[in-house]
Coordinates of C-alpha atoms and ligand atoms in Angstrom, one line a residue:
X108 CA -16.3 -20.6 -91.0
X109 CA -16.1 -19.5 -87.6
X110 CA -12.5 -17.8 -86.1
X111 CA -13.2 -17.8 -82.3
X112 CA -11.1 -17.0 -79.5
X113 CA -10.6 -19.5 -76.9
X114 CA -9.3 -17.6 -73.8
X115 CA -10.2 -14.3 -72.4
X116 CA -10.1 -12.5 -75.8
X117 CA -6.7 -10.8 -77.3
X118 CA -5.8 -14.4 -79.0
X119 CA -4.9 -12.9 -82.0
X120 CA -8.5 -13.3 -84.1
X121 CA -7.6 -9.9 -86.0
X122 CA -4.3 -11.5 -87.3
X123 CA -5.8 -15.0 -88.3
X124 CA -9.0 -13.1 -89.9
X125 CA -6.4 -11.2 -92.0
X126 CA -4.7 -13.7 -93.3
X127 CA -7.5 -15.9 -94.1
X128 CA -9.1 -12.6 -95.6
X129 CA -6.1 -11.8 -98.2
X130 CA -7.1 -15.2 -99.8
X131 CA -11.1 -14.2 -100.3
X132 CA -12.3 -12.5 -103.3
X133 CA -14.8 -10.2 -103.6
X134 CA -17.7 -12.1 -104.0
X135 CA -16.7 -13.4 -100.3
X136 CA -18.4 -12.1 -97.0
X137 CA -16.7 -11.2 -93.7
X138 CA -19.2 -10.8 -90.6
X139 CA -18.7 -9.2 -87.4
X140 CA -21.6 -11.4 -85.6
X141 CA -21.4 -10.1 -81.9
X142 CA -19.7 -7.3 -79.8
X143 CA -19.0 -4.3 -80.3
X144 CA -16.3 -1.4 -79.3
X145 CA -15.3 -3.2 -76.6
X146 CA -13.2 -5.3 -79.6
X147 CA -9.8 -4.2 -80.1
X148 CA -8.3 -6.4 -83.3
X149 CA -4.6 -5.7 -85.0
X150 CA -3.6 -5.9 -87.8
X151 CA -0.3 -5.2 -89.4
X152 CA -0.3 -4.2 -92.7
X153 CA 3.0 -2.5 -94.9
X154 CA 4.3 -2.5 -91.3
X155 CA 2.2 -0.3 -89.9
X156 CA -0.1 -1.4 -87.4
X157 CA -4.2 -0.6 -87.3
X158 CA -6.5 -1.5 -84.6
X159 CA -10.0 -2.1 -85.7
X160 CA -12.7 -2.1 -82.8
X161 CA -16.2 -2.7 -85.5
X162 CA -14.9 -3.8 -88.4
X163 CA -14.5 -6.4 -90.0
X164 CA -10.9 -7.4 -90.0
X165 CA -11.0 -7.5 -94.1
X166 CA -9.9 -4.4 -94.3
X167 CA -7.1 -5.3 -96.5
X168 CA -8.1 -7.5 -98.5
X169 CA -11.0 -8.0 -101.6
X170 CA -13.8 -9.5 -99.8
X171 CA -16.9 -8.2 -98.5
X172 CA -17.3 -7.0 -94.7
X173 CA -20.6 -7.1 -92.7
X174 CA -21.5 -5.7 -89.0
X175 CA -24.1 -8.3 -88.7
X176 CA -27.5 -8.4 -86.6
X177 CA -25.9 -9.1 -82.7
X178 CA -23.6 -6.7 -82.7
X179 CA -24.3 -3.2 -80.8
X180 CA -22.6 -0.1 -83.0
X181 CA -21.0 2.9 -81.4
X182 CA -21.6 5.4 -84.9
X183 CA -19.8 8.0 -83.7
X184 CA -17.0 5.3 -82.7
X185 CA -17.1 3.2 -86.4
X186 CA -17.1 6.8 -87.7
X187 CA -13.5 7.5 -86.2
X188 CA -12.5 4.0 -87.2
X189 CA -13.2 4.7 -90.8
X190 CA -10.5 7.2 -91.0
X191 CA -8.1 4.8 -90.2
X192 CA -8.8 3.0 -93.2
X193 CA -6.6 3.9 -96.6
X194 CA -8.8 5.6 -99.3
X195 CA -11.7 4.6 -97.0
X196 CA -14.4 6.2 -99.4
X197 CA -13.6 3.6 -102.4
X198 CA -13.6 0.8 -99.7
X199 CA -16.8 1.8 -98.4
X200 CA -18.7 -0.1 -100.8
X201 CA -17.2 -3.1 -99.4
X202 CA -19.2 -2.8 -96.1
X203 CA -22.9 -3.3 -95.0
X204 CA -24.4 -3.1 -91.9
X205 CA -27.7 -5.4 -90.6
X206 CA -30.7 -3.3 -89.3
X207 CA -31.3 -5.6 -86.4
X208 CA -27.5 -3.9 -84.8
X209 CA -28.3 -2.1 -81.7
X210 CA -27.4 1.7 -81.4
X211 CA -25.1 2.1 -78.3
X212 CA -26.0 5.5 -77.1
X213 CA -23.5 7.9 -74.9
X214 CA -26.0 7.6 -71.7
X215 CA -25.0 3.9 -72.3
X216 CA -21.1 4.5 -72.0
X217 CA -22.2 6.5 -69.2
X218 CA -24.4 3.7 -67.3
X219 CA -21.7 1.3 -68.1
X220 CA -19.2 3.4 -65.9
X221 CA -20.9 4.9 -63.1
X222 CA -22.4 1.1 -62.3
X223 CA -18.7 -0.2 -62.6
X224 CA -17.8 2.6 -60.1
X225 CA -20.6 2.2 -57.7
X226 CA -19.4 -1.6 -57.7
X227 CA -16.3 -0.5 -56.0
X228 CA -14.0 -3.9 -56.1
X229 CA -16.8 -6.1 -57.3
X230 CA -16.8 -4.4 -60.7
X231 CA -16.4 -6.4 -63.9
X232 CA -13.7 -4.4 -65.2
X233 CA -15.5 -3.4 -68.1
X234 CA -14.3 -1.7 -70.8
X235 CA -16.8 1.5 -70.1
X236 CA -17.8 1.1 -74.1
X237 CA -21.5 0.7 -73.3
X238 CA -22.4 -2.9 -74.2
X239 CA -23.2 -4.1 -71.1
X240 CA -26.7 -1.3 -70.8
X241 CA -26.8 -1.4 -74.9
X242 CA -27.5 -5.5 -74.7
X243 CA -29.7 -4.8 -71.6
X244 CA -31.7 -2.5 -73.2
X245 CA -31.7 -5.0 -76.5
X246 CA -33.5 -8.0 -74.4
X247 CA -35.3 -5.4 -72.5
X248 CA -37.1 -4.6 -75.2
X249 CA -35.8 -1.1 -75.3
X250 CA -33.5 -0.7 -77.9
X251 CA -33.0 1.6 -80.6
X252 CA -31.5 -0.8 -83.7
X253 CA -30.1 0.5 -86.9
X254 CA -33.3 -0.1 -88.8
X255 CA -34.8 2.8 -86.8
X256 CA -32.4 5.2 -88.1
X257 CA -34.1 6.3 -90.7
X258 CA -37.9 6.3 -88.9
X259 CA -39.5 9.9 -88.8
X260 CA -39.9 9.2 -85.2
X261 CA -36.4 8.5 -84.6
X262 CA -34.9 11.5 -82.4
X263 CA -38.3 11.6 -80.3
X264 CA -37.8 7.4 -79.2
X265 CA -34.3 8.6 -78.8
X266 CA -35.4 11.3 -76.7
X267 CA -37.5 8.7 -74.6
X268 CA -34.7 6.4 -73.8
X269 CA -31.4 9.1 -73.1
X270 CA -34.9 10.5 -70.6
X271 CA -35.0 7.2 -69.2
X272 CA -31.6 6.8 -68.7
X273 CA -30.8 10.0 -67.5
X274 CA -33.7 9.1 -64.7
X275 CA -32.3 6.1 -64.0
X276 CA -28.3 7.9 -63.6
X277 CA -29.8 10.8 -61.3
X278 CA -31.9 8.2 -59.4
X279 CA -30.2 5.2 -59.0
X280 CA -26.4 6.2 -58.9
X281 CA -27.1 10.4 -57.7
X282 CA -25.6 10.9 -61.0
X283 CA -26.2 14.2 -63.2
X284 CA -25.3 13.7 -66.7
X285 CA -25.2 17.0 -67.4
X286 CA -22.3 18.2 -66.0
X287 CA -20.3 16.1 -67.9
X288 CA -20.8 17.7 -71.2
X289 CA -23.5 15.8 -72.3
X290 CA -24.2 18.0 -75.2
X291 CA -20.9 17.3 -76.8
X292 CA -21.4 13.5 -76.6
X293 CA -24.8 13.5 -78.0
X294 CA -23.3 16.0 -80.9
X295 CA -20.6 13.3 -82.0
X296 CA -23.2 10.2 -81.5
X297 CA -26.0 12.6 -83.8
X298 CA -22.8 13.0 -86.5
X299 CA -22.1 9.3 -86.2
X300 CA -25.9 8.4 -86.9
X301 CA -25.5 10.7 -90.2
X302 CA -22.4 8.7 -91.2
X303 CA -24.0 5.5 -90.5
X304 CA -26.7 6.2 -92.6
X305 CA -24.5 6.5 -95.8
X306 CA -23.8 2.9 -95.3
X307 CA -25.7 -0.1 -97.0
X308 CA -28.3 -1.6 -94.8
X309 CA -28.4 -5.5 -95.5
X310 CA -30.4 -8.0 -93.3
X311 CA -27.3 -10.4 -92.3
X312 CA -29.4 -13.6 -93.2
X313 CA -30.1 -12.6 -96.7
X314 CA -26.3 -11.5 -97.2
X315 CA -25.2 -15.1 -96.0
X316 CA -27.9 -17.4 -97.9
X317 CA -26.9 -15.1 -100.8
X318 CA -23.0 -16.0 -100.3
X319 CA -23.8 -19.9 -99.9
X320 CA -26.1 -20.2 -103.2
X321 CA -23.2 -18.5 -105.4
X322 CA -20.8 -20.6 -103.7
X323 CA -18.9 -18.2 -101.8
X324 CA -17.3 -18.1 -98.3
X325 CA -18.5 -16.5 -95.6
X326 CA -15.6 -16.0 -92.2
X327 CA -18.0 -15.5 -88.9
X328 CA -15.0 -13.2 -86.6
X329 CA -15.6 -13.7 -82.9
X330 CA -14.9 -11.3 -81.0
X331 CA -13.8 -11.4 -77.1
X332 CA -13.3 -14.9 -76.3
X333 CA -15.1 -18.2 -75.4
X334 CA -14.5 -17.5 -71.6
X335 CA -16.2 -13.7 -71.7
X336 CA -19.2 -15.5 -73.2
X337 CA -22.4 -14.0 -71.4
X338 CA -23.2 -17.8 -70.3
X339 CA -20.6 -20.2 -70.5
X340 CA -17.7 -17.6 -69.3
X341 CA -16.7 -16.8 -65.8
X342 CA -20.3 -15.6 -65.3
X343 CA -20.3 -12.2 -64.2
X344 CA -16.8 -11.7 -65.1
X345 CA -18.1 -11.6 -68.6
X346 CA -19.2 -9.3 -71.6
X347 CA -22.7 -9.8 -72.4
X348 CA -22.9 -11.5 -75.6
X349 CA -22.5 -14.8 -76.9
X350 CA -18.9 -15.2 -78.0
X351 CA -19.1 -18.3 -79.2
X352 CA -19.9 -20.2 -82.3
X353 CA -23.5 -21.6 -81.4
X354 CA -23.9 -17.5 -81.3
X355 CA -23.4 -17.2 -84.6
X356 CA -26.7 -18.7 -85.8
X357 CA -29.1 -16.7 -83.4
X358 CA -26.7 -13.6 -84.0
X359 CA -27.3 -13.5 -87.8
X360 CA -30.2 -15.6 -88.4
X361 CA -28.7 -18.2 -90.3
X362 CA -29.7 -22.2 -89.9
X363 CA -27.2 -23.8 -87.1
X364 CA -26.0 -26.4 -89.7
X365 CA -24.8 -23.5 -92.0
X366 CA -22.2 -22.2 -89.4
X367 CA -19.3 -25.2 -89.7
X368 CA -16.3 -26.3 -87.9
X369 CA -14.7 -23.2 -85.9
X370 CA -10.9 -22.5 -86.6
X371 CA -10.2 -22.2 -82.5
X372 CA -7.7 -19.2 -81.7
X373 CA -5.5 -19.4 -78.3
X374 CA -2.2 -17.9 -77.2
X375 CA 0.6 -19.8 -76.3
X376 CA -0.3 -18.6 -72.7
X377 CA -2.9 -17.0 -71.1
X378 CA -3.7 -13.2 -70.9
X379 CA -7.0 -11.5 -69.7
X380 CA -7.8 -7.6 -68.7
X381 CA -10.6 -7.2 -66.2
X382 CA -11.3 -8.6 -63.4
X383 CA -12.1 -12.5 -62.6
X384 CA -10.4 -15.8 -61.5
X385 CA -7.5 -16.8 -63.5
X386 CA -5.9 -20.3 -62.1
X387 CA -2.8 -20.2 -64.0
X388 CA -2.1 -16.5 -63.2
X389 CA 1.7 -15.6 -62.8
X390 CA 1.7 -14.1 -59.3
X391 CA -1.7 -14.8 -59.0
X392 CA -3.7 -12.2 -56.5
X393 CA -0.9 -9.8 -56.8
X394 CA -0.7 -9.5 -60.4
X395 CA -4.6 -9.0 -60.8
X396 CA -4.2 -6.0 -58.4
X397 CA -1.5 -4.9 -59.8
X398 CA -2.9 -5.1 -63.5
X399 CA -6.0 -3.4 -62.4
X400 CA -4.3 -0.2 -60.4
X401 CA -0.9 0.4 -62.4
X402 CA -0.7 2.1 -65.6
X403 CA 2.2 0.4 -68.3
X404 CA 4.4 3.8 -67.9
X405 CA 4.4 2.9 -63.9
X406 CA 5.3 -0.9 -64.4
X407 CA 8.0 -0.1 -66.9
X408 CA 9.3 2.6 -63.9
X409 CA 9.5 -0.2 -61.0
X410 CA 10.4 -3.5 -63.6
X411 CA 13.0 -2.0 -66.5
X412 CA 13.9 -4.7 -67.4
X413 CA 12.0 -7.9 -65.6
X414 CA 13.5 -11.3 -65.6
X415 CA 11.5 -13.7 -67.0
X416 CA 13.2 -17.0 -65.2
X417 CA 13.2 -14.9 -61.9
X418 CA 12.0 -17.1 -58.6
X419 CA 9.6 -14.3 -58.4
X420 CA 6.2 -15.5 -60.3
X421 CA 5.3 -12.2 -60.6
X422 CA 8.2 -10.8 -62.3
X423 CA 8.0 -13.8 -64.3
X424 CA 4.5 -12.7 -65.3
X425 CA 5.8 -9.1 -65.6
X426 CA 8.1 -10.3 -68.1
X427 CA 6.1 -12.3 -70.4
X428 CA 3.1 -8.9 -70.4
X429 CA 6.5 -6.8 -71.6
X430 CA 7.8 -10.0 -74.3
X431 CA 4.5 -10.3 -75.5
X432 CA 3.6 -6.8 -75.5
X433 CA 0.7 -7.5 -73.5
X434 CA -1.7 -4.0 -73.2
X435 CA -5.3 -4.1 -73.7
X436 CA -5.8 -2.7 -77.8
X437 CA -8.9 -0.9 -76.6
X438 CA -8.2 0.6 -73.0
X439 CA -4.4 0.5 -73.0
X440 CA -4.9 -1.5 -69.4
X441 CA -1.8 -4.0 -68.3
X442 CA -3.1 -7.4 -69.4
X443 CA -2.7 -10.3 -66.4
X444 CA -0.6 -12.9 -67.8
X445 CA -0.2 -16.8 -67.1
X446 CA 0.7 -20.2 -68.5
X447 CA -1.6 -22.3 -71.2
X448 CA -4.5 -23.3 -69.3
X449 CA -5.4 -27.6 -70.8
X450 CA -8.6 -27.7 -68.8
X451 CA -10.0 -24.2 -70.4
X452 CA -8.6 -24.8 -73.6
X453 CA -10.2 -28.5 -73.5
X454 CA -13.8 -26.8 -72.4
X455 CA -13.8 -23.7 -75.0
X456 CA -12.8 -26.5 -77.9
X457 CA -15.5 -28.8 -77.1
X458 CA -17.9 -25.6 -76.6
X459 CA -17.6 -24.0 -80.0
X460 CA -17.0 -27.8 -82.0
X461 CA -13.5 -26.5 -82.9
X462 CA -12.0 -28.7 -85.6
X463 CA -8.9 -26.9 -86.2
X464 CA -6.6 -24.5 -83.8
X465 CA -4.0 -21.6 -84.9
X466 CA -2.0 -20.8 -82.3
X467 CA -0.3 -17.3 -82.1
X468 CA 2.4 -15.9 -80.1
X469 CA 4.7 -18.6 -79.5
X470 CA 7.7 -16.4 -80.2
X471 CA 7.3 -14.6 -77.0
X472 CA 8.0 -17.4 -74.9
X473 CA 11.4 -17.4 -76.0
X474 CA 13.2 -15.8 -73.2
X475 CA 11.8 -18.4 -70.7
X476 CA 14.3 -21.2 -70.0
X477 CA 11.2 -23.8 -70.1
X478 CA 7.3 -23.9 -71.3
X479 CA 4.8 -24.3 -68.9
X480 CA 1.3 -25.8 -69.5
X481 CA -1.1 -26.8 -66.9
X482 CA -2.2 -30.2 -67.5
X483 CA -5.0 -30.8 -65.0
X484 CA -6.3 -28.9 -61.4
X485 CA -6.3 -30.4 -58.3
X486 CA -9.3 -29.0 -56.1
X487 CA -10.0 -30.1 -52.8
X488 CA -6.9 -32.5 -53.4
X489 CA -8.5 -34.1 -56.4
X490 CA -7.3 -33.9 -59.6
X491 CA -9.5 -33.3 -62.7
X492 CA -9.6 -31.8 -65.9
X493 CA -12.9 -30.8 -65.3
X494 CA -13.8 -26.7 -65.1
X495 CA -16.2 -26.1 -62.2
X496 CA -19.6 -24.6 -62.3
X497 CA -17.9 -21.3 -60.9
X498 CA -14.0 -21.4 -60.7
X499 CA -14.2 -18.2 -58.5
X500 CA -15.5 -20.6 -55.6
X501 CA -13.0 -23.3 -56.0
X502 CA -10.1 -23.1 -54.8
X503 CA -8.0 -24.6 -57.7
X504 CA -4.1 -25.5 -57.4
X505 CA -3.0 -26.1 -61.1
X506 CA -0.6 -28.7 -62.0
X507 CA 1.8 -27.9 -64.6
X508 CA 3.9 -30.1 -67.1
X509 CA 7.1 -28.4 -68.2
X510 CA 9.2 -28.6 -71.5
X511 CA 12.5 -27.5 -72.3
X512 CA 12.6 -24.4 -74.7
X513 CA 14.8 -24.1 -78.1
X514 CA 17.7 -21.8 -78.3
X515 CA 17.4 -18.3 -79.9
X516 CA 14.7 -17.1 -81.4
X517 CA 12.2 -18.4 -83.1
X518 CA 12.9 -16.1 -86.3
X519 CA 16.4 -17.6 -86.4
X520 CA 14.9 -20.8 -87.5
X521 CA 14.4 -19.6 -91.5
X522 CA 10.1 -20.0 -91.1
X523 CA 10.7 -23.5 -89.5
X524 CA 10.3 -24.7 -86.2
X525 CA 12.8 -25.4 -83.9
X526 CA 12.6 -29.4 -82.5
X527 CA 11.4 -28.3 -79.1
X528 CA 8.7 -26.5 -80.5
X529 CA 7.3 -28.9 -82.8
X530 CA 7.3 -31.6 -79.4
X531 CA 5.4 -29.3 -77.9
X532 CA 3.0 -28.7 -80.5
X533 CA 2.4 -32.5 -81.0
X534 CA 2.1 -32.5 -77.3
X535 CA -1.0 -29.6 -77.4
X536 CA -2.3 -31.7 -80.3
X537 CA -3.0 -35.2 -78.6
X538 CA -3.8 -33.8 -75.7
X539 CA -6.7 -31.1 -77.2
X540 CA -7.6 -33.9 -80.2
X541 CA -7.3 -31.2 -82.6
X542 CA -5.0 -30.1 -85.6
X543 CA -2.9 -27.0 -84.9
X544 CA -2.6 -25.4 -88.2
X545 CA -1.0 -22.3 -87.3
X546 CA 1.7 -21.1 -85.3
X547 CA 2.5 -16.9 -84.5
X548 CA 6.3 -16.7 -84.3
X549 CA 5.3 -12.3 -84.9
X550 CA 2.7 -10.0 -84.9
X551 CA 2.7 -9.4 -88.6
X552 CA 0.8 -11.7 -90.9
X553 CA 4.2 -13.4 -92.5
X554 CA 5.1 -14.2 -88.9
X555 CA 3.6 -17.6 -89.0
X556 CA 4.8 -21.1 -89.8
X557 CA 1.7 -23.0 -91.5
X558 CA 3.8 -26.4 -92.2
X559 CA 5.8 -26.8 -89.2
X560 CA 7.0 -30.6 -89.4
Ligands
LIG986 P1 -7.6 -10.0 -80.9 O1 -8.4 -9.1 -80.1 O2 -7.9 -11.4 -80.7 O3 -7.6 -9.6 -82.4 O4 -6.1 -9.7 -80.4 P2 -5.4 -8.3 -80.1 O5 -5.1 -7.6 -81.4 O6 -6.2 -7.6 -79.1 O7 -4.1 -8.8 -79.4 C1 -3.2 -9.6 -80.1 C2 -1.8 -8.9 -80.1 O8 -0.8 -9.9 -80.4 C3 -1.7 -7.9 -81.1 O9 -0.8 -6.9 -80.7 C4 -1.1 -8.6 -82.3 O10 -0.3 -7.8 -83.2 C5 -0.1 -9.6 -81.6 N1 0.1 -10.8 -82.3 C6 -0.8 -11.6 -82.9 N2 -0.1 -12.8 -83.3 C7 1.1 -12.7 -82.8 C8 2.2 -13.6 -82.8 O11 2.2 -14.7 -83.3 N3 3.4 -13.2 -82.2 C9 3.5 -11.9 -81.6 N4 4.7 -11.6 -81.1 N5 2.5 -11.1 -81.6 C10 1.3 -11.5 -82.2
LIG987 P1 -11.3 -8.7 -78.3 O1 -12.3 -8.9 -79.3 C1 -10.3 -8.8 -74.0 C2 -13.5 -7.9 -71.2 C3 -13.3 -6.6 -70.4 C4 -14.1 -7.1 -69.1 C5 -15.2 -7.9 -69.7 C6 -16.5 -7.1 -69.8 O2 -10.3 -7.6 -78.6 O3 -10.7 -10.0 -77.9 P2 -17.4 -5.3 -71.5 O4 -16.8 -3.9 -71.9 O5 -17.6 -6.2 -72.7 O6 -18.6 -5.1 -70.7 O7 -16.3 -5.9 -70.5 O8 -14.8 -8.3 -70.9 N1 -13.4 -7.7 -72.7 C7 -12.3 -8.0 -73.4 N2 -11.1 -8.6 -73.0 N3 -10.5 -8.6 -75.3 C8 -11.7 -8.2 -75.7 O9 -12.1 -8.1 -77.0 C9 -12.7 -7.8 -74.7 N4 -13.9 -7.2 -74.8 C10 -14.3 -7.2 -73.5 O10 -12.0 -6.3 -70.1 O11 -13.2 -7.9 -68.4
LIG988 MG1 -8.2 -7.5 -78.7

């Protein structure tokens, strides 16, 4: 079964994973199928709270986890991960890695940050982790994969690319690698290659047909989200895989009919980090500025303690970043906030054939005194529902539908749901066509209400 975000990633996948994880056994598979580093996925566990970037979100549970064949692997990054991990080495067992993975290699970070730079205020936003030149050099035909780590000829083909990228950072951006100790980033990627090799190589097909013909289960966690897809996102504003389910087959070489229904996993609202259009954005062009220049220590300086009914939209939007606790897991940037987008939601369900929806995070809007949910855009003063080819271009107005909020908090209601919510839930549900399963009322994996009428 697929678990795919349906926003601008941060939906919650790691939470939903986890708790769909501590019902597999061991026979079970969990597979990464795309992504990389850039991934930031938390999971609470004995209240204490783990952030897992490669991994499988299975940590805690019994069943098998797999870094399958379209993902690209930081090894000196999955190393640090590891140590997160309680009693790691008797996990270990528990995870496999497909050959086909590409290696991301530090002159990759490095092209990845001195392009953004040289972009000035066109850049991405990216999270400087290397995917976007580790993909590039994947289709380019370039690419150093896992299944090369153990070739004699390995460090020489490494040699080759770092002295092709190094060419192309001195000549194309006047950058010398060099002086940036270079040495001690290729040290820790070297030791990461020496940890990745103590890990099972398994060709992600075979692990999969394998899991099917015994009957087993097999979870497919996206990461990112629909709208950072490489083709059907906010092209550029986008990572550069395919985050959503028709990835999955391509990814890890399984037949399309295999892959299933998607569980679809959205916010209550909206967040994104990085740069990109956002119609529903609280404050709109002043939040995305703001997100992208102030640190969360400066915000918290200027807006103590910011109102969440304010007139000001973006206080408002201030607000539901600190009620939500809304800072990127990966680069600790200020996440740019807004109400539920119906239109994106609509295209990223239809996209990845989501029959099923969890929907996390409701808890937070409980200081508002009403929910917001854009219903439609009006462009060009026409409505539609429809998402433009490129919703940079258009100038899109959206229109919102409001409903009134319960009282309290949403833990006050003994792990039911208040009226209002449930009206609003039935509300999503009609107008997406989809069950919602799942609703977040907290970050740990108790903090959700699976039966809510
Ligand atoms: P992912 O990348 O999709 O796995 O999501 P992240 O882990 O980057 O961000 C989701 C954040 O929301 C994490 O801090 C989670 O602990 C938290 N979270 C998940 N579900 C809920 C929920 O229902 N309520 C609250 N308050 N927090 C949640
Ligand atoms: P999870 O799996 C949110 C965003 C970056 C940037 C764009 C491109 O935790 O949901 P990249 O480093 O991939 O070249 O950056 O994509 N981005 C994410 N945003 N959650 C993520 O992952 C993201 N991974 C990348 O902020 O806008
Ligand atoms: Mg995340």
């Amino acid at each position: 079964m697929p678990v795919i975000g349906l926003q601008w990633g941060d939906e919650g996948k790691g939470k939903d994973v986890a708790i769909i994880s501590s019902s597999l056994n061991e026979n079970d598979v969990i597979v990464r199928f795309q992504g990389g580093n850039n991934a930031g996925h938390t999971i609470w566990y004995n209240g204490k709270c783990f952030v897992f970037h490669l991994i499988p979100s299975g940590a805690f549970g019994k069943a098998k986890m797999h870094l399958g064949g379209g993902m690209v692997i930081d090894p000196y990054s999955l190393k640090q991960e590891t140590i997160e991990i309680p009693d790691f080495e008797n996990e270990k067992h528990r995870i496999s890695v497909s050959p086909h993975a590409v290696l991301t290699l530090p002159t990759h970070c490095l092209l990845d940050t001195i392009s953004e730079k040289k972009l000035g205020d066109k850049k991405i936003g990216s999270t400087g982790r290397g995917i976007g030149p580790s993909y590039t050099d994947f289709v380019w035909r370039k690419a150093l994969r896992v299944g090369d780590i153990l070739d004699v000829n390995f460090k020489e083909r490494y040699e080759a690319l770092k002295t092709e990228h190094f060419r192309i950072l001195k000549e194309c951006y006047q950058y010398d690698p060099e002086v940036d100790n270079f040495t001690e980033k290729e040290n820790k990627f070297l030791e990461g290659i020496d940890f990745l090799k103590t890990f099972e190589v398994k060709e992600s097909n075979l692990l999969i047909q394998e899991t099917f013909e015994n009957g087993n289960n097999v979870v497919a966690e996206g990461a990112q989200g629909t709208l950072l897809d490489v083709r059907f996102g906010n092209y550029p504003y986008v990572t550069s895989s395919h985050t959503i389910a028709g990835g999955i087959a391509p990814a890890l070489g399984v037949a399309s009919q295999l892959v299933g229904g998607a569980l679809g996993i959205f916010k209550a609202y909206v967040t994104k980090v990085g740069e990109g259009p956002f119609p529903t954005e609280l404050g709109g062009e002043k939040s995305s500025v703001w997100c992208r220049d102030k640190k969360y220590t400066e915000e918290k300086e200027v807006y103590p303690n910011p109102n969440p009914n304010s007139e000001d939209l973006f206080e408002q939007g201030v607000a539901l970043r600190r009620m939500g606790n809304e800072i990127g897991a990966t680069t600790g940037r200020l996440r740019r906030t807004g109400w539920l987008d119906l239109p994106l939601l609509n295209y990223a369900v239809k996209i990845n054939g989501v029959d099923k929806l969890s929907m996390t995070k409701l808890d937070v809007l409980s200081g508002f005194n009403e929910v917001k949910v854009c219903v439609k855009y009006k462009i060009n003063g026409q409505e539609t529902k429809n998402i433009p080819f490129d919703i940079s271009r258009s100038e899109i107005e959206p229109v919102y539908q409001s409903f009134p909020i319960w009282k309290g908090k949403l833990s006050d209601y003994d792990g039911k749901l208040p009226e209002e919510a449930v009206k609003y839930i039935q509300f999503l549900e009609e107008e997406i066509g989809v069950p919602i399963i799942r609703v977040g009322t907290g970050p740990e994996e108790h903090h959700s209400v699976e039966k809510y009428w």
